[in-house]
């Protein structure tokens, strides 16, 4: 499996289909590349064959993802659909939804975004204000979602809404999830540009959007349990420590065959940490394979992994006397620019470090 993915990546690289880059799973949008992965059976790999999957193990999927991330491949178009929207539909969706969406995701033809955060709700997700009200044949959704990565390029997003008021003492009741078609009327998708000018994020305003009953995901009122299960997929993967791996590769290349002692110690420290993170992440993949819910372990991988991703950027900056530059004077400067400009987001996206440490503390019984 690993050899096949490496051969594919080196052929694609050789024909100029992509340039390795940091954070390619976040902003390396290439529908064409996603379709090529779909043709090879590398999307929806673990899903049942009747829904377009390959019935492969989580470990085989781990290998494919690890190779794609290590190569800095442009995998952002399908990333969310393959990682979390598809698994949510597989777990909670109706038979009709599974047949409609899963084969299309597995082909690399249907892309999803995440509609959780709102201007006043991030870490405290249960406080979302977007509402869905019953109407004939469906629901009317009103509200604003923010930081919606790729909403301008995706076909659908899964929106967390309030469908009934919070009950006292239980903030998690009354939430529901809806699969919303991003091309329907009464949805506005406005860009929020990164400091680099890149368009990844959006603010999405839903102004009385009609969502038919057949696009309710799971049960009305069970949104909190569903979204928590989705977050486990969102937090446990190797993208949580490999975002800056292409920079580490360039750093080793630039330091050359005979680096000084300071550089040897710095790179040795990074590589040994990386290996430990990889072992931890693999053990999470094994646990998921056996049906366990390794919530604490996944939070630990993400928290330590996000710190590691930043350490790579910091070490590269300190060890090599050169300026980060998007108008690349060389691949090292370009990877350094990507890693440095994206680094502030690593410990925020998918749950902040403080929130993850809270999960670990609760899991250890000290909170
Ligand atoms: C690169 C990136 C991509 C993203 N993509 C998406 C996306 O596609 N879809 C989507 O829905 N959202 C997305 N988000 C939003 C992301 O999930 C939120 O930014 C995140 O959950 C934090 O919420 P917030 O920004 O509202 O910060 P807040 O929740 O306001 O937190 C502010 C600070 O307070 C701390 N804090 C908050 N609560 C606690 C607590 N209980 N204990 C201790 N400290 C606390 C936080 O750790 C943080 O440091 C993305 C964010 C980033 C940076």
CSV table of C-alpha atoms and ligand atoms in Angstrom, one decimal:
chain,number,residue,atom,x,y,z
A,1,UNK,CA,0.0,0.0,0.0
A,2,UNK,CA,2.7,2.4,1.0
A,3,UNK,CA,4.8,1.6,-2.1
A,4,UNK,CA,1.8,2.2,-4.3
A,5,UNK,CA,1.0,5.6,-2.8
A,6,UNK,CA,4.7,6.7,-3.0
A,7,UNK,CA,4.9,5.6,-6.6
A,8,UNK,CA,1.7,7.6,-7.5
A,9,UNK,CA,2.9,10.7,-5.6
A,10,UNK,CA,6.3,10.7,-7.2
A,11,UNK,CA,4.7,10.3,-10.7
A,12,UNK,CA,2.3,13.2,-10.0
A,13,UNK,CA,5.1,15.3,-8.7
A,14,UNK,CA,7.3,14.5,-11.7
A,15,UNK,CA,4.6,15.7,-14.1
A,16,UNK,CA,4.1,18.9,-12.1
A,17,UNK,CA,0.6,18.0,-10.8
A,18,UNK,CA,1.6,19.5,-7.4
A,19,UNK,CA,4.4,21.1,-5.5
A,20,UNK,CA,4.9,19.8,-1.9
A,21,UNK,CA,3.6,22.4,0.6
A,22,UNK,CA,2.9,22.8,4.3
A,23,UNK,CA,-0.7,22.4,5.4
A,24,UNK,CA,-1.8,21.0,2.1
A,25,UNK,CA,-4.8,19.3,3.9
A,26,UNK,CA,-6.0,22.8,4.9
A,27,UNK,CA,-5.6,24.8,1.8
A,28,UNK,CA,-4.2,22.6,-1.0
A,29,UNK,CA,-7.5,22.6,-3.0
A,30,UNK,CA,-7.3,20.4,-6.1
A,31,UNK,CA,-10.6,18.6,-7.1
A,32,UNK,CA,-8.6,17.0,-9.9
A,33,UNK,CA,-6.1,15.5,-7.5
A,34,UNK,CA,-9.0,14.3,-5.2
A,35,UNK,CA,-10.6,12.6,-8.2
A,36,UNK,CA,-7.4,10.8,-8.9
A,37,UNK,CA,-7.2,9.5,-5.4
A,38,UNK,CA,-10.9,8.4,-5.7
A,39,UNK,CA,-10.1,6.5,-8.9
A,40,UNK,CA,-7.4,4.6,-7.0
A,41,UNK,CA,-9.7,3.7,-4.1
A,42,UNK,CA,-8.0,5.9,-1.6
A,43,UNK,CA,-11.0,7.9,-0.4
A,44,UNK,CA,-13.7,6.3,1.8
A,45,UNK,CA,-11.3,3.4,2.1
A,46,UNK,CA,-12.8,1.8,5.2
A,47,UNK,CA,-16.5,2.1,4.1
A,48,UNK,CA,-18.6,-0.8,2.8
A,49,UNK,CA,-18.2,-1.6,-0.9
A,50,UNK,CA,-21.9,-1.1,-1.4
A,51,UNK,CA,-21.4,2.6,-0.6
A,52,UNK,CA,-18.4,3.0,-2.9
A,53,UNK,CA,-15.8,2.1,-0.2
A,54,UNK,CA,-13.0,-0.5,-0.3
A,55,UNK,CA,-13.6,-2.2,3.1
A,56,UNK,CA,-9.9,-1.6,4.0
A,57,UNK,CA,-8.7,-1.3,7.6
A,58,UNK,CA,-8.1,1.9,9.5
A,59,UNK,CA,-4.4,1.1,9.5
A,60,UNK,CA,-4.3,0.9,5.7
A,61,UNK,CA,-6.0,4.3,5.6
A,62,UNK,CA,-3.5,5.6,8.1
A,63,UNK,CA,-0.7,4.6,5.7
A,64,UNK,CA,-2.3,6.4,2.7
A,65,UNK,CA,-2.9,9.6,4.7
A,66,UNK,CA,0.5,9.6,6.2
A,67,UNK,CA,2.1,9.4,2.7
A,68,UNK,CA,-0.1,12.1,1.3
A,69,UNK,CA,0.6,14.4,4.2
A,70,UNK,CA,4.4,13.7,4.2
A,71,UNK,CA,4.5,14.5,0.5
A,72,UNK,CA,2.7,17.8,1.1
A,73,UNK,CA,0.0,16.8,-1.5
A,74,UNK,CA,-3.0,19.0,-2.3
A,75,UNK,CA,-5.7,17.0,-0.4
A,76,UNK,CA,-7.9,19.8,1.0
A,77,UNK,CA,-10.8,19.4,-1.4
A,78,UNK,CA,-11.9,16.0,-0.1
A,79,UNK,CA,-10.3,16.1,3.4
A,80,UNK,CA,-13.3,16.9,5.5
A,81,UNK,CA,-15.7,14.7,3.5
A,82,UNK,CA,-13.4,11.7,3.8
A,83,UNK,CA,-12.4,12.3,7.4
A,84,UNK,CA,-15.6,13.2,9.1
A,85,UNK,CA,-18.7,14.1,7.0
A,86,UNK,CA,-18.7,10.6,5.3
A,87,UNK,CA,-18.1,8.7,8.5
A,88,UNK,CA,-21.0,10.7,10.2
A,89,UNK,CA,-23.3,9.9,7.3
A,90,UNK,CA,-22.3,6.3,7.5
A,91,UNK,CA,-23.0,6.2,11.2
A,92,UNK,CA,-26.1,8.4,11.5
A,93,UNK,CA,-27.4,8.8,8.0
A,94,UNK,CA,-30.5,7.2,6.3
A,95,UNK,CA,-30.0,4.5,3.7
A,96,UNK,CA,-31.0,7.1,1.0
A,97,UNK,CA,-28.3,9.6,2.3
A,98,UNK,CA,-25.6,6.8,2.4
A,99,UNK,CA,-26.4,5.9,-1.2
A,100,UNK,CA,-26.5,9.5,-2.4
A,101,UNK,CA,-23.4,10.9,-0.7
A,102,UNK,CA,-20.9,8.1,0.1
A,103,UNK,CA,-20.1,6.8,-3.4
A,104,UNK,CA,-19.9,10.5,-4.6
A,105,UNK,CA,-17.4,11.3,-1.8
A,106,UNK,CA,-15.4,8.1,-2.4
A,107,UNK,CA,-15.1,9.1,-6.1
A,108,UNK,CA,-13.7,12.5,-5.2
A,109,UNK,CA,-16.8,14.2,-6.7
A,110,UNK,CA,-18.5,15.5,-3.6
A,111,UNK,CA,-16.9,17.8,-1.1
A,112,UNK,CA,-18.1,18.9,2.4
A,113,UNK,CA,-17.3,21.6,4.9
A,114,UNK,CA,-17.9,21.9,8.6
A,115,UNK,CA,-20.7,24.2,9.9
A,116,UNK,CA,-20.1,24.2,13.6
A,117,UNK,CA,-18.5,27.5,14.7
A,118,UNK,CA,-20.4,30.8,15.0
A,119,UNK,CA,-19.4,34.4,15.7
A,120,UNK,CA,-20.2,33.8,19.4
A,121,UNK,CA,-19.7,30.0,19.7
A,122,UNK,CA,-16.4,28.3,19.2
A,123,UNK,CA,-15.0,26.3,22.1
A,124,UNK,CA,-18.4,26.4,23.7
A,125,UNK,CA,-20.1,24.7,20.8
A,126,UNK,CA,-23.3,23.9,22.7
A,127,UNK,CA,-24.1,27.7,22.7
A,128,UNK,CA,-24.8,27.8,19.0
A,129,UNK,CA,-27.6,30.2,18.0
A,130,UNK,CA,-28.3,29.1,14.5
A,131,UNK,CA,-31.9,27.8,14.6
A,132,UNK,CA,-34.0,25.4,12.5
A,133,UNK,CA,-37.7,25.7,12.6
A,134,UNK,CA,-40.2,23.1,11.4
A,135,UNK,CA,-42.1,23.9,8.2
A,136,UNK,CA,-43.9,21.9,5.6
A,137,UNK,CA,-41.7,19.0,4.4
A,138,UNK,CA,-38.6,20.3,6.1
A,139,UNK,CA,-36.9,23.0,8.2
A,140,UNK,CA,-36.1,26.6,7.9
A,141,UNK,CA,-32.5,27.4,9.0
A,142,UNK,CA,-31.5,30.9,10.1
A,143,UNK,CA,-28.1,31.9,11.5
A,144,UNK,CA,-24.4,32.7,10.8
A,145,UNK,CA,-21.6,30.2,10.7
A,146,UNK,CA,-18.0,31.4,10.7
A,147,UNK,CA,-14.5,30.0,9.9
A,148,UNK,CA,-16.1,27.7,7.4
A,149,UNK,CA,-13.1,26.3,5.6
A,150,UNK,CA,-13.7,25.7,1.9
A,151,UNK,CA,-17.4,26.6,1.9
A,152,UNK,CA,-16.8,28.5,-1.4
A,153,UNK,CA,-15.5,25.2,-3.0
A,154,UNK,CA,-17.6,22.5,-1.3
A,155,UNK,CA,-21.0,21.2,-2.3
A,156,UNK,CA,-22.5,20.7,1.1
A,157,UNK,CA,-21.8,21.4,4.8
A,158,UNK,CA,-23.2,19.8,7.9
A,159,UNK,CA,-24.7,22.5,10.0
A,160,UNK,CA,-25.2,22.2,13.8
A,161,UNK,CA,-28.5,24.0,14.8
A,162,UNK,CA,-30.7,24.5,17.7
A,163,UNK,CA,-34.1,22.9,17.1
A,164,UNK,CA,-35.5,23.4,20.5
A,165,UNK,CA,-34.6,25.7,23.5
A,166,UNK,CA,-31.9,24.6,25.9
A,167,UNK,CA,-33.4,22.8,28.9
A,168,UNK,CA,-32.2,24.0,32.3
A,169,UNK,CA,-29.3,22.0,33.6
A,170,UNK,CA,-28.7,20.3,30.3
A,171,UNK,CA,-27.1,22.5,27.6
A,172,UNK,CA,-26.6,19.6,25.2
A,173,UNK,CA,-30.2,18.9,24.4
A,174,UNK,CA,-32.2,20.4,21.6
A,175,UNK,CA,-29.4,20.4,19.0
A,176,UNK,CA,-29.6,18.8,15.6
A,177,UNK,CA,-27.5,18.4,12.4
A,178,UNK,CA,-28.6,19.2,8.8
A,179,UNK,CA,-26.9,18.5,5.5
A,180,UNK,CA,-27.1,21.8,3.7
A,181,UNK,CA,-26.6,22.2,0.0
A,182,UNK,CA,-24.3,25.2,-0.4
A,183,UNK,CA,-25.7,26.1,-3.8
A,184,UNK,CA,-29.4,26.7,-2.7
A,185,UNK,CA,-30.9,30.2,-2.5
A,186,UNK,CA,-30.7,32.3,0.6
A,187,UNK,CA,-27.2,31.2,1.5
A,188,UNK,CA,-24.4,33.9,1.3
A,189,UNK,CA,-20.8,32.7,1.4
A,190,UNK,CA,-18.4,35.6,2.2
A,191,UNK,CA,-14.6,35.2,2.2
A,192,UNK,CA,-12.5,35.9,5.3
A,193,UNK,CA,-9.0,36.1,4.1
A,194,UNK,CA,-5.9,34.8,5.9
A,195,UNK,CA,-3.2,37.2,6.8
A,196,UNK,CA,-1.4,35.9,3.6
A,197,UNK,CA,-4.4,36.9,1.5
A,198,UNK,CA,-5.4,33.3,0.9
A,199,UNK,CA,-9.1,32.5,0.7
A,200,UNK,CA,-9.8,29.4,2.8
A,201,UNK,CA,-12.2,30.6,5.4
A,202,UNK,CA,-15.7,32.0,5.0
A,203,UNK,CA,-18.6,33.5,6.9
A,204,UNK,CA,-21.8,31.7,5.8
A,205,UNK,CA,-25.1,33.4,6.4
A,206,UNK,CA,-28.3,31.2,6.2
A,207,UNK,CA,-31.3,33.5,5.8
A,208,UNK,CA,-34.3,31.2,6.0
A,209,UNK,CA,-32.8,28.3,4.1
A,210,UNK,CA,-35.2,25.5,3.4
A,211,UNK,CA,-33.7,22.0,4.2
A,212,UNK,CA,-35.9,19.1,3.2
A,213,UNK,CA,-36.6,16.4,5.8
A,214,UNK,CA,-34.5,13.9,3.8
A,215,UNK,CA,-31.4,16.0,4.6
A,216,UNK,CA,-31.8,15.9,8.4
A,217,UNK,CA,-28.7,14.0,9.6
A,218,UNK,CA,-29.5,11.5,12.3
A,219,UNK,CA,-32.1,12.2,14.9
A,220,UNK,CA,-33.6,15.6,15.7
A,221,UNK,CA,-32.3,16.5,19.2
A,222,UNK,CA,-29.3,14.1,19.0
A,223,UNK,CA,-27.0,16.7,17.5
A,224,UNK,CA,-24.7,16.9,20.5
A,225,UNK,CA,-23.9,13.1,20.6
A,226,UNK,CA,-23.4,13.1,16.8
A,227,UNK,CA,-21.1,16.2,16.8
A,228,UNK,CA,-19.0,14.7,19.6
A,229,UNK,CA,-18.5,11.6,17.6
A,230,UNK,CA,-17.6,13.7,14.5
A,231,UNK,CA,-15.0,15.6,16.6
A,232,UNK,CA,-13.2,12.3,17.5
A,233,UNK,CA,-12.6,11.8,13.8
A,234,UNK,CA,-11.5,15.4,13.5
A,235,UNK,CA,-8.9,15.3,16.2
A,236,UNK,CA,-7.2,12.0,16.0
A,237,UNK,CA,-5.4,11.9,12.6
A,238,UNK,CA,-1.8,12.4,11.6
A,239,UNK,CA,-2.6,15.8,10.0
A,240,UNK,CA,-2.5,17.0,13.6
A,241,UNK,CA,1.3,16.6,13.6
A,242,UNK,CA,2.3,16.5,9.9
A,243,UNK,CA,1.2,19.9,8.7
A,244,UNK,CA,4.8,21.2,8.7
A,245,UNK,CA,6.5,18.0,7.8
A,246,UNK,CA,7.4,19.3,4.3
A,247,UNK,CA,9.4,22.1,6.0
A,248,UNK,CA,11.3,19.5,8.1
A,249,UNK,CA,12.3,17.7,4.9
A,250,UNK,CA,13.5,21.0,3.5
A,251,UNK,CA,15.4,21.8,6.7
A,252,UNK,CA,17.3,18.5,6.6
A,253,UNK,CA,18.1,19.1,3.0
A,254,UNK,CA,19.3,22.7,3.5
A,255,UNK,CA,21.4,21.6,6.6
A,256,UNK,CA,23.2,19.2,4.3
A,257,UNK,CA,25.4,16.1,5.0
A,258,UNK,CA,27.4,17.6,7.8
A,259,UNK,CA,25.3,19.9,10.0
A,260,UNK,CA,26.9,21.5,13.1
A,261,UNK,CA,26.2,20.0,16.5
A,262,UNK,CA,23.4,22.5,17.4
A,263,UNK,CA,21.6,21.6,14.2
A,264,UNK,CA,22.1,17.9,14.8
A,265,UNK,CA,20.7,18.1,18.3
A,266,UNK,CA,17.7,20.2,17.1
A,267,UNK,CA,16.8,17.9,14.2
A,268,UNK,CA,17.4,14.8,16.3
A,269,UNK,CA,15.0,16.1,18.9
A,270,UNK,CA,12.4,16.9,16.3
A,271,UNK,CA,12.6,13.5,14.6
A,272,UNK,CA,12.5,11.6,17.8
A,273,UNK,CA,9.4,13.6,18.9
A,274,UNK,CA,7.8,13.0,15.5
A,275,UNK,CA,8.4,9.2,15.8
A,276,UNK,CA,6.8,9.2,19.3
A,277,UNK,CA,3.8,11.1,18.0
A,278,UNK,CA,3.5,8.7,15.1
A,279,UNK,CA,3.5,5.8,17.5
A,280,UNK,CA,0.8,7.5,19.6
A,281,UNK,CA,-1.3,8.3,16.6
A,282,UNK,CA,-1.0,4.7,15.3
A,283,UNK,CA,-2.2,3.4,18.6
A,284,UNK,CA,-5.2,5.6,18.3
A,285,UNK,CA,-5.9,4.2,14.8
A,286,UNK,CA,-5.6,0.7,16.3
A,287,UNK,CA,-8.0,1.5,19.1
A,288,UNK,CA,-10.5,3.0,16.6
A,289,UNK,CA,-10.2,-0.2,14.6
A,290,UNK,CA,-11.2,-2.3,17.6
A,291,UNK,CA,-14.3,0.0,18.2
A,292,UNK,CA,-12.9,1.8,21.2
A,293,UNK,CA,-13.4,5.5,21.8
A,294,UNK,CA,-9.9,6.8,22.6
A,295,UNK,CA,-11.0,10.4,23.3
A,296,UNK,CA,-8.2,11.2,25.8
A,297,UNK,CA,-5.5,9.7,23.6
A,298,UNK,CA,-6.7,11.5,20.6
A,299,UNK,CA,-6.7,14.8,22.5
A,300,UNK,CA,-3.2,14.1,23.7
A,301,UNK,CA,-2.0,13.4,20.1
A,302,UNK,CA,-3.5,16.7,18.9
A,303,UNK,CA,-2.2,18.8,21.7
A,304,UNK,CA,1.3,17.5,21.5
A,305,UNK,CA,1.2,17.3,17.7
A,306,UNK,CA,0.2,20.9,17.3
A,307,UNK,CA,3.0,22.0,19.5
A,308,UNK,CA,5.4,19.9,17.5
A,309,UNK,CA,4.2,21.4,14.2
A,310,UNK,CA,5.1,24.8,15.6
A,311,UNK,CA,8.5,23.6,16.9
A,312,UNK,CA,9.5,22.6,13.4
A,313,UNK,CA,8.8,26.1,12.1
A,314,UNK,CA,10.7,27.6,15.0
A,315,UNK,CA,13.7,25.3,14.7
A,316,UNK,CA,13.9,26.0,10.9
A,317,UNK,CA,13.8,29.8,11.5
A,318,UNK,CA,16.5,29.6,14.1
A,319,UNK,CA,18.9,27.2,12.4
A,320,UNK,CA,18.9,28.6,8.8
A,321,UNK,CA,19.8,32.3,8.2
A,322,UNK,CA,17.1,33.0,5.6
A,323,UNK,CA,13.9,34.9,5.2
A,324,UNK,CA,10.5,33.2,4.7
A,325,UNK,CA,9.2,34.1,1.3
A,326,UNK,CA,6.2,33.2,-0.8
A,327,UNK,CA,7.9,34.6,-3.9
A,328,UNK,CA,10.1,31.6,-3.4
A,329,UNK,CA,13.8,32.1,-3.7
A,330,UNK,CA,13.9,28.4,-2.9
A,331,UNK,CA,11.7,25.6,-1.5
A,332,UNK,CA,13.0,26.1,2.0
A,333,UNK,CA,12.0,29.7,2.1
A,334,UNK,CA,8.6,28.9,0.7
A,335,UNK,CA,7.9,26.1,3.2
A,336,UNK,CA,9.1,28.4,6.0
A,337,UNK,CA,6.6,31.1,4.9
A,338,UNK,CA,3.7,28.6,4.7
A,339,UNK,CA,4.5,27.1,8.1
A,340,UNK,CA,5.1,30.4,9.8
A,341,UNK,CA,2.0,32.1,8.5
A,342,UNK,CA,-0.2,29.1,9.3
A,343,UNK,CA,1.3,28.2,12.7
A,344,UNK,CA,-1.0,30.5,14.8
A,345,UNK,CA,-4.0,28.4,13.7
A,346,UNK,CA,-2.6,25.0,14.5
A,347,UNK,CA,-3.6,25.2,18.2
A,348,UNK,CA,-7.0,26.7,17.5
A,349,UNK,CA,-8.6,24.6,14.6
A,350,UNK,CA,-10.4,21.5,15.6
A,351,UNK,CA,-10.4,22.5,19.3
A,352,UNK,CA,-7.9,24.7,21.2
A,353,UNK,CA,-5.1,23.4,23.3
A,354,UNK,CA,-6.9,24.5,26.5
A,355,UNK,CA,-10.0,22.6,25.5
A,356,UNK,CA,-7.9,19.5,24.7
A,357,UNK,CA,-6.1,19.7,28.0
A,358,UNK,CA,-9.5,19.9,29.7
A,359,UNK,CA,-10.6,16.7,27.9
A,360,UNK,CA,-7.4,14.9,29.1
A,361,UNK,CA,-7.8,16.2,32.7
A,362,UNK,CA,-11.4,15.0,32.7
A,363,UNK,CA,-10.4,11.6,31.3
A,364,UNK,CA,-7.8,11.3,34.0
A,365,UNK,CA,-10.4,12.1,36.6
A,366,UNK,CA,-8.6,15.2,37.8
A,367,UNK,CA,-11.3,17.6,36.8
B,1,LIG,C1,-7.5,27.2,10.8
B,1,LIG,C2,-8.9,27.1,11.3
B,1,LIG,C3,-9.8,26.4,10.6
B,1,LIG,C4,-11.1,26.3,11.2
B,1,LIG,N1,-12.1,25.6,10.4
B,1,LIG,C5,-13.3,25.6,10.9
B,1,LIG,C6,-14.4,25.0,10.0
B,1,LIG,O1,-14.1,24.6,8.9
B,1,LIG,N2,-15.6,25.0,10.5
B,1,LIG,C7,-15.9,25.4,11.8
B,1,LIG,O2,-17.1,25.3,12.2
B,1,LIG,N3,-15.0,26.0,12.6
B,1,LIG,C8,-13.7,26.1,12.1
B,1,LIG,N4,-12.7,26.7,12.9
B,1,LIG,C9,-13.1,27.3,14.2
B,1,LIG,C10,-12.5,26.6,15.4
B,1,LIG,O3,-13.1,25.4,15.7
B,1,LIG,C11,-12.6,27.6,16.6
B,1,LIG,O4,-11.8,28.7,16.3
B,1,LIG,C12,-12.2,27.0,17.9
B,1,LIG,O5,-13.1,26.0,18.3
B,1,LIG,C13,-12.1,28.1,19.0
B,1,LIG,O6,-13.2,28.8,19.0
B,1,LIG,P1,-13.1,30.4,19.0
B,1,LIG,O7,-12.3,30.9,17.9
B,1,LIG,O8,-14.5,31.0,19.1
B,1,LIG,O9,-12.3,30.8,20.4
B,1,LIG,P2,-12.9,30.9,21.8
B,1,LIG,O10,-13.8,29.7,22.1
B,1,LIG,O11,-13.5,32.2,22.0
B,1,LIG,O12,-11.6,30.8,22.7
B,1,LIG,C14,-10.8,31.9,22.9
B,1,LIG,C15,-9.7,31.4,23.9
B,1,LIG,O13,-10.3,31.1,25.2
B,1,LIG,C16,-9.9,29.7,25.5
B,1,LIG,N5,-11.0,29.0,26.1
B,1,LIG,C17,-12.3,29.0,25.7
B,1,LIG,N6,-13.0,28.2,26.5
B,1,LIG,C18,-12.2,27.7,27.5
B,1,LIG,C19,-12.3,26.8,28.6
B,1,LIG,N7,-13.5,26.2,28.9
B,1,LIG,N8,-11.2,26.5,29.3
B,1,LIG,C20,-10.0,27.1,29.1
B,1,LIG,N9,-9.8,28.0,28.0
B,1,LIG,C21,-10.9,28.2,27.2
B,1,LIG,C22,-9.5,29.1,24.2
B,1,LIG,O14,-8.6,28.0,24.4
B,1,LIG,C23,-8.9,30.2,23.4
B,1,LIG,O15,-7.5,30.4,23.8
B,1,LIG,C24,-11.4,26.9,12.4
B,1,LIG,C25,-10.5,27.6,13.1
B,1,LIG,C26,-9.2,27.7,12.6
B,1,LIG,C27,-8.2,28.5,13.3
